[in-house]
PDB file of C-alpha atoms in Angstrom:
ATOM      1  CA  UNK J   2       0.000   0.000   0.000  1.00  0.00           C
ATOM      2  CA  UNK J   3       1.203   3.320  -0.675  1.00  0.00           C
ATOM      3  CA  UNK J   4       1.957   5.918   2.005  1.00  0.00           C
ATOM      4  CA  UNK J   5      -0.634   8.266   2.515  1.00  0.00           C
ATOM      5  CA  UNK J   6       0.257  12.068   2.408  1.00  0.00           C
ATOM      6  CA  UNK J   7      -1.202  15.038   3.931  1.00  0.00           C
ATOM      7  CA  UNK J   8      -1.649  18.486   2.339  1.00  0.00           C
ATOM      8  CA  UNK J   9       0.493  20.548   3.291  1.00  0.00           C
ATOM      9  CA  UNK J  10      -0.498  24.068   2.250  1.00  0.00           C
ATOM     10  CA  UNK J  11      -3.794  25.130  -0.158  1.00  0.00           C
ATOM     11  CA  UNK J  12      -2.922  27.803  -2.154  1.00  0.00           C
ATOM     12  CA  UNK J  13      -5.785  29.741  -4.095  1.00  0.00           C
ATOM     13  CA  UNK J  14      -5.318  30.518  -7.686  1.00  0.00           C
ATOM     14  CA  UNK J  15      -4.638  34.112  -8.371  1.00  0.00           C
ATOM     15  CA  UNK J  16      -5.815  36.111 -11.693  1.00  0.00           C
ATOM     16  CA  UNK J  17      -3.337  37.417 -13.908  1.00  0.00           C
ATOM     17  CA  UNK J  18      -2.463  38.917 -17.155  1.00  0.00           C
ATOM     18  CA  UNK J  19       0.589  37.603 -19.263  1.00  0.00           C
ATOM     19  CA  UNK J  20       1.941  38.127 -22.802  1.00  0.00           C
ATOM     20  CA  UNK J  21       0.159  40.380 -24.983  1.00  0.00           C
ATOM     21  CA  UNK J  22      -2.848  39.993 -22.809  1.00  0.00           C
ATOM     22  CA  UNK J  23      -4.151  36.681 -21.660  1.00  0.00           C
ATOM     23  CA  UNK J  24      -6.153  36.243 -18.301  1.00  0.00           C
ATOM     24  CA  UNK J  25      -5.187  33.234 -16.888  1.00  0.00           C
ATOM     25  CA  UNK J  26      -4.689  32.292 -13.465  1.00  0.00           C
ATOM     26  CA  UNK J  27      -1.607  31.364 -11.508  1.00  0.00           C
ATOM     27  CA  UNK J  28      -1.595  28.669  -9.328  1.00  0.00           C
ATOM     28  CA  UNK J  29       1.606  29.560  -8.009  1.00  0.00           C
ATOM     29  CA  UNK J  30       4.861  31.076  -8.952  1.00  0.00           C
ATOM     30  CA  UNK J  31       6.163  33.298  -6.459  1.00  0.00           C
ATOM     31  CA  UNK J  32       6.507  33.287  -3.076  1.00  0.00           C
ATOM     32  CA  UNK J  33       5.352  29.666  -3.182  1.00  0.00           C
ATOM     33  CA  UNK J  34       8.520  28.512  -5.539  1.00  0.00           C
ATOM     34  CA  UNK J  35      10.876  27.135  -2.305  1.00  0.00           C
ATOM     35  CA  UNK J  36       8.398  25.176  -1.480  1.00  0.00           C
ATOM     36  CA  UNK J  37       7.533  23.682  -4.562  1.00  0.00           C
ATOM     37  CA  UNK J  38      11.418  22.509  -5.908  1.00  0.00           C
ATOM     38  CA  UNK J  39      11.576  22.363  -8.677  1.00  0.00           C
ATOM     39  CA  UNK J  40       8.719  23.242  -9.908  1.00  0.00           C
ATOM     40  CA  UNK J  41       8.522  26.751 -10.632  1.00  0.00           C
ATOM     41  CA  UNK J  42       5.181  28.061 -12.124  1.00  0.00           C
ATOM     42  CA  UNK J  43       1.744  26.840 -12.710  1.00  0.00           C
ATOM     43  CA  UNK J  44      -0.688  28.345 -15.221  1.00  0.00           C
ATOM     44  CA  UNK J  45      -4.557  27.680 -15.672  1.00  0.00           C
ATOM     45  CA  UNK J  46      -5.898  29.241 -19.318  1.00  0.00           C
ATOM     46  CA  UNK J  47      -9.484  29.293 -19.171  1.00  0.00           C
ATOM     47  CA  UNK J  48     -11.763  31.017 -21.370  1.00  0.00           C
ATOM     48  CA  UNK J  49     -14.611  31.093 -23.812  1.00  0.00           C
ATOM     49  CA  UNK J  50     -13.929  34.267 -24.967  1.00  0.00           C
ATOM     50  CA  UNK J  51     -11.120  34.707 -27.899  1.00  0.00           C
ATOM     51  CA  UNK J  52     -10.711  38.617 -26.370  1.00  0.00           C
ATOM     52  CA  UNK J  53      -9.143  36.832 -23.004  1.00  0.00           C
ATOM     53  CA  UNK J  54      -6.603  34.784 -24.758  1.00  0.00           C
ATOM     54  CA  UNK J  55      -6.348  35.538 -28.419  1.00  0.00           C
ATOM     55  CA  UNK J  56      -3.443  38.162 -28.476  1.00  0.00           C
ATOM     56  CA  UNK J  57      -1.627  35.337 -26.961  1.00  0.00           C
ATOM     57  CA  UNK J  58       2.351  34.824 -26.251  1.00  0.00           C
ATOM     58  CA  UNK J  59       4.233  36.509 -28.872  1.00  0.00           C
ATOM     59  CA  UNK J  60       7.818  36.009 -29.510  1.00  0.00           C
ATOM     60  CA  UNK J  61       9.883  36.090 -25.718  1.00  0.00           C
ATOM     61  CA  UNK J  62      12.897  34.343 -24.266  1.00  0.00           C
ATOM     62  CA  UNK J  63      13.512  30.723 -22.268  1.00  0.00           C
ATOM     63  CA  UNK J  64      16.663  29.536 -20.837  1.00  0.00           C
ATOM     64  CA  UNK J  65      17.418  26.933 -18.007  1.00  0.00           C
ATOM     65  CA  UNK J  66      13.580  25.279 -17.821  1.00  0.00           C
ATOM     66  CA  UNK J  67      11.267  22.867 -19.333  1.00  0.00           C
ATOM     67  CA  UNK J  68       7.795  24.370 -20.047  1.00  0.00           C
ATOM     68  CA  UNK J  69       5.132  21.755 -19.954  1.00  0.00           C
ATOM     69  CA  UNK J  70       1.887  22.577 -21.639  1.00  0.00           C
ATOM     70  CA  UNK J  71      -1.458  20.406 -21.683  1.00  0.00           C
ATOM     71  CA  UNK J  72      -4.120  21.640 -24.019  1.00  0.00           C
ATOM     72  CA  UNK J  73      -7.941  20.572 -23.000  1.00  0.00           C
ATOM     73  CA  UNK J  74      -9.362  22.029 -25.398  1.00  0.00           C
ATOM     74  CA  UNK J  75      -8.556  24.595 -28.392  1.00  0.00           C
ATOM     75  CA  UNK J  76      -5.383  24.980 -30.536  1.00  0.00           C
ATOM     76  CA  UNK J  77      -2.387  26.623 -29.521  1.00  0.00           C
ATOM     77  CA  UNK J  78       0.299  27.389 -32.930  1.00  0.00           C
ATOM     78  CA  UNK J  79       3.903  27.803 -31.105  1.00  0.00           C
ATOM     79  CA  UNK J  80       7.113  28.407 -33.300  1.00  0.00           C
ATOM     80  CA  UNK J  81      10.584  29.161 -32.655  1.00  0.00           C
ATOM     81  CA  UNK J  82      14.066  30.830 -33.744  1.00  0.00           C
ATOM     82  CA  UNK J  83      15.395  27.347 -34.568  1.00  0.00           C
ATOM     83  CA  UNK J  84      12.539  27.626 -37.241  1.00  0.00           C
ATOM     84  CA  UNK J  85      10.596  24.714 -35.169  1.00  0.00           C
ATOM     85  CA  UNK J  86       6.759  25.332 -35.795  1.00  0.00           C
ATOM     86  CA  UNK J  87       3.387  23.298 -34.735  1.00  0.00           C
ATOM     87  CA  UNK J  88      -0.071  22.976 -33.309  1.00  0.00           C
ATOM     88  CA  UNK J  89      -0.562  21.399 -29.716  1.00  0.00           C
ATOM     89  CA  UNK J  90      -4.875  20.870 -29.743  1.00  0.00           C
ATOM     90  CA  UNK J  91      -7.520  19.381 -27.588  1.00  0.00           C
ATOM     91  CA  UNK J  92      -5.527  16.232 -25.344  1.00  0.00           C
ATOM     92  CA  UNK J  93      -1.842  17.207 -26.828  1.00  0.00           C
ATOM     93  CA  UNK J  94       0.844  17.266 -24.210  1.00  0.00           C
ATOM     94  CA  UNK J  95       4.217  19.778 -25.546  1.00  0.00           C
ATOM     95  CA  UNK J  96       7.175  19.660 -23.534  1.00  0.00           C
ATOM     96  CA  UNK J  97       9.882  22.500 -24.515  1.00  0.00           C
ATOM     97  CA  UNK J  98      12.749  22.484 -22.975  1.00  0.00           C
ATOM     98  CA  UNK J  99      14.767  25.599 -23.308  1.00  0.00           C
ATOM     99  CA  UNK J 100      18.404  24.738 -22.298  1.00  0.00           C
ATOM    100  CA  UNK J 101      20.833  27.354 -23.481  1.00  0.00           C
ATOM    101  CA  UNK J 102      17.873  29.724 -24.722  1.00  0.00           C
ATOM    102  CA  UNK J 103      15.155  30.059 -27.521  1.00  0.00           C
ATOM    103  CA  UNK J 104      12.796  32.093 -28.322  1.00  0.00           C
ATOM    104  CA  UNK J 105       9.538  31.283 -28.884  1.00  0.00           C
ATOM    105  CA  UNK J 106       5.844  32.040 -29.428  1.00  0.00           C
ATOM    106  CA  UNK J 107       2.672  30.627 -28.166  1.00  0.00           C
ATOM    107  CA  UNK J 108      -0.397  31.983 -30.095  1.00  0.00           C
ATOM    108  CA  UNK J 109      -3.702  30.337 -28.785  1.00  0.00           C
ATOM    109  CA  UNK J 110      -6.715  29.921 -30.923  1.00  0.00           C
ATOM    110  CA  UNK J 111      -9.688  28.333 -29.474  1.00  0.00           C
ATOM    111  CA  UNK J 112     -11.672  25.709 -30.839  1.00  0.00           C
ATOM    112  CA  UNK J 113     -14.794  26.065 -32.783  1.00  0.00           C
ATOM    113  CA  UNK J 114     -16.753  27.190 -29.568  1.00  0.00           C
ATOM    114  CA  UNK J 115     -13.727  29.754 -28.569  1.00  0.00           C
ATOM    115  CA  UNK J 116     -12.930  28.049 -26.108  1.00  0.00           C
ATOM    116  CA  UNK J 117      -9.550  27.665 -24.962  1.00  0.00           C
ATOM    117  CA  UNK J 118      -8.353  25.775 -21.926  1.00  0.00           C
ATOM    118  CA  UNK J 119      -5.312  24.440 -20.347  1.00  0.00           C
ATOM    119  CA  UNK J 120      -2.283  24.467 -17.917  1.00  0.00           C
ATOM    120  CA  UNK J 121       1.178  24.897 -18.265  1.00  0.00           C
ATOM    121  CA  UNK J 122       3.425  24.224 -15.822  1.00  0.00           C
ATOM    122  CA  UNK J 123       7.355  25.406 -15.382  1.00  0.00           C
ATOM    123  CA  UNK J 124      10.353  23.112 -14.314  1.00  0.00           C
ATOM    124  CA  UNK J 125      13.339  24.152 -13.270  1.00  0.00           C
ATOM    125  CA  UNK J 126      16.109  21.974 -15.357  1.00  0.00           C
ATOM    126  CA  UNK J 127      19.127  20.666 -13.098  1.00  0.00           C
ATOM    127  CA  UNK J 128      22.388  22.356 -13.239  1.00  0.00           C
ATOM    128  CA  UNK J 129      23.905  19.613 -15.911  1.00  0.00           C
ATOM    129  CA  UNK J 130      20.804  20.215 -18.251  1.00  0.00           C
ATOM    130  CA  UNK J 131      20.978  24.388 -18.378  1.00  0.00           C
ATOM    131  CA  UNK J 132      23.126  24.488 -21.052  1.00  0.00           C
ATOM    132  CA  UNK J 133      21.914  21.368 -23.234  1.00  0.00           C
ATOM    133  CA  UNK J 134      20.255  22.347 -26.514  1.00  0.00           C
ATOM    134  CA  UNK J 135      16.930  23.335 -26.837  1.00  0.00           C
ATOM    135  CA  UNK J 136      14.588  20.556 -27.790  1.00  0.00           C
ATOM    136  CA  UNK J 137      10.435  19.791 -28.080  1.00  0.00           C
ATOM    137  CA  UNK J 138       8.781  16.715 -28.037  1.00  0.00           C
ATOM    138  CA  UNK J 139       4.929  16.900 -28.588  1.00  0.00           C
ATOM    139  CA  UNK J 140       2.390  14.032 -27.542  1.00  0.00           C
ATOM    140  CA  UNK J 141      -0.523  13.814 -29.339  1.00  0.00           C
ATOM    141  CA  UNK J 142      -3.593  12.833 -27.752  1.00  0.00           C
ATOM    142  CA  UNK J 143      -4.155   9.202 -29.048  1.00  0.00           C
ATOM    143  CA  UNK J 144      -0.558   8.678 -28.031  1.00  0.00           C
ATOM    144  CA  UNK J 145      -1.162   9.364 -24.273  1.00  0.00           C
ATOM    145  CA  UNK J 146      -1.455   5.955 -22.485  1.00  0.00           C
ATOM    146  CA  UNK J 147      -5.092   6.179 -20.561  1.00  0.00           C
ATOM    147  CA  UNK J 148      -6.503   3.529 -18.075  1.00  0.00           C
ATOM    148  CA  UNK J 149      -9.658   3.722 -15.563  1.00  0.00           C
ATOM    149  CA  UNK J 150      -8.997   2.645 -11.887  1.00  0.00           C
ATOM    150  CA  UNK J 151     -11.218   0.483 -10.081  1.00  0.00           C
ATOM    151  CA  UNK J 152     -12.838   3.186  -8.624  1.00  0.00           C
ATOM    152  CA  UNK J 153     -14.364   4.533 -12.034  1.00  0.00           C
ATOM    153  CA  UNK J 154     -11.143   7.263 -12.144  1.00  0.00           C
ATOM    154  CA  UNK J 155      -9.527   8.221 -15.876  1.00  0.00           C
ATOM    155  CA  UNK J 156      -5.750   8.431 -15.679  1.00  0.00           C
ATOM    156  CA  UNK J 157      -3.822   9.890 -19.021  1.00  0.00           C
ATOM    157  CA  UNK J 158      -0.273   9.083 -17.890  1.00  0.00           C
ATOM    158  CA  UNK J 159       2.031  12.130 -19.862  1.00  0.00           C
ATOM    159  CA  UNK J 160       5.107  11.601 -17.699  1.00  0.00           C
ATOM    160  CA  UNK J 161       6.146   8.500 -15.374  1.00  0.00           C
ATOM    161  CA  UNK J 162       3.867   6.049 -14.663  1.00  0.00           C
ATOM    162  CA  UNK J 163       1.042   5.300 -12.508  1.00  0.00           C
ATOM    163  CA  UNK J 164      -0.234   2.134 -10.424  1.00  0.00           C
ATOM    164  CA  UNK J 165      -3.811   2.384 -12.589  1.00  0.00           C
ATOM    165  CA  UNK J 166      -1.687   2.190 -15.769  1.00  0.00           C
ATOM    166  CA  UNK J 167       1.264   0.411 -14.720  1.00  0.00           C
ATOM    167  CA  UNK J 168      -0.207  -3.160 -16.220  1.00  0.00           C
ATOM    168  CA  UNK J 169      -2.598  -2.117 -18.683  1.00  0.00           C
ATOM    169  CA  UNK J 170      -0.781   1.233 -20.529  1.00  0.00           C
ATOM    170  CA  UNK J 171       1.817   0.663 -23.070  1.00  0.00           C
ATOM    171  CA  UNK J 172       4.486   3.227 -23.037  1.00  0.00           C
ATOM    172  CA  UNK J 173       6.167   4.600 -26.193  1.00  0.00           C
TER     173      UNK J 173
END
């Protein structure tokens, strides 16, 4: 049986504007970062309204984390100065990891409802990866492993593995 943890701290989610204009809100990313090691940021981009997230991310700098972004539902185009482009949609999992630098560009558009909703969340890389070269590997919905617990649950597995999937989910 696994060991059972208790929460800690409850931190409430706190609206803010980023890029050229999106309301999101941040889970954390401030104060909160010791705490959280080494995680450093976490994002929630909810809207129905193209206005709130349209003018989206343009081009800005990374260097020294991993920025991991799941996309519920919409389409998010991202490029970069390595001349890397693509479209993360609805169940799509993009991991960029920075490294030595990029720039980049995240440009949400909605889906056909203009809706757009997701999280991203910020990792810190370890010392020996800072430098490495900057890299992306997208996930594409039917590509994400997905089991149900006994209890009725849905678990996507995008990173590591989980005791639901651990038996039934084949991992690429």
């Amino acid at each position: 049986m696994a060991d059972v943890r208790r929460i800690k701290k409850v931190w409430k989610a706190k609206p803010t504007v980023e890029g050229a204009g999106v309301r999101l809100k941040r889970v954390f990313g401030n104060h909160e970062v010791p705490q959280l090691d080494p995680f450093l940021l976490l994002d929630d981009f909810r809207s129905n309204d193209p206005a709130e997230y349209v003018r989206g991310f343009p081009w800005h700098p990374h260097r020294g984390i991993e920025t991991i972004t799941y996309v519920l539902a919409g389409d998010v185009e991202h490029g970069d100065s390595l001349g890397n482009r693509g479209v993360i949609s609805s169940g799509d999992v993009q991991w960029m990891t920075a490294g030595s630098g990029i720039i980049h560009q995240e440009m949400p558009k909605g889906d056909r409802e203009g809706r757009m909703w997701g999280f991203q969340l910020w990792a810190n890389l370890p010392a020996r990866h800072k430098m490495m070269d900057p890299r992306y590997r997208e996930v594409k919905r039917d590509d994400i492993p997905e089991a149900t617990t006994a209890e009725g649950a849905t678990v996507r597995v995008v990173c590591g593995r989980s005791l639901a999937c651990a038996a039934r989910c084949a991992r690429s």
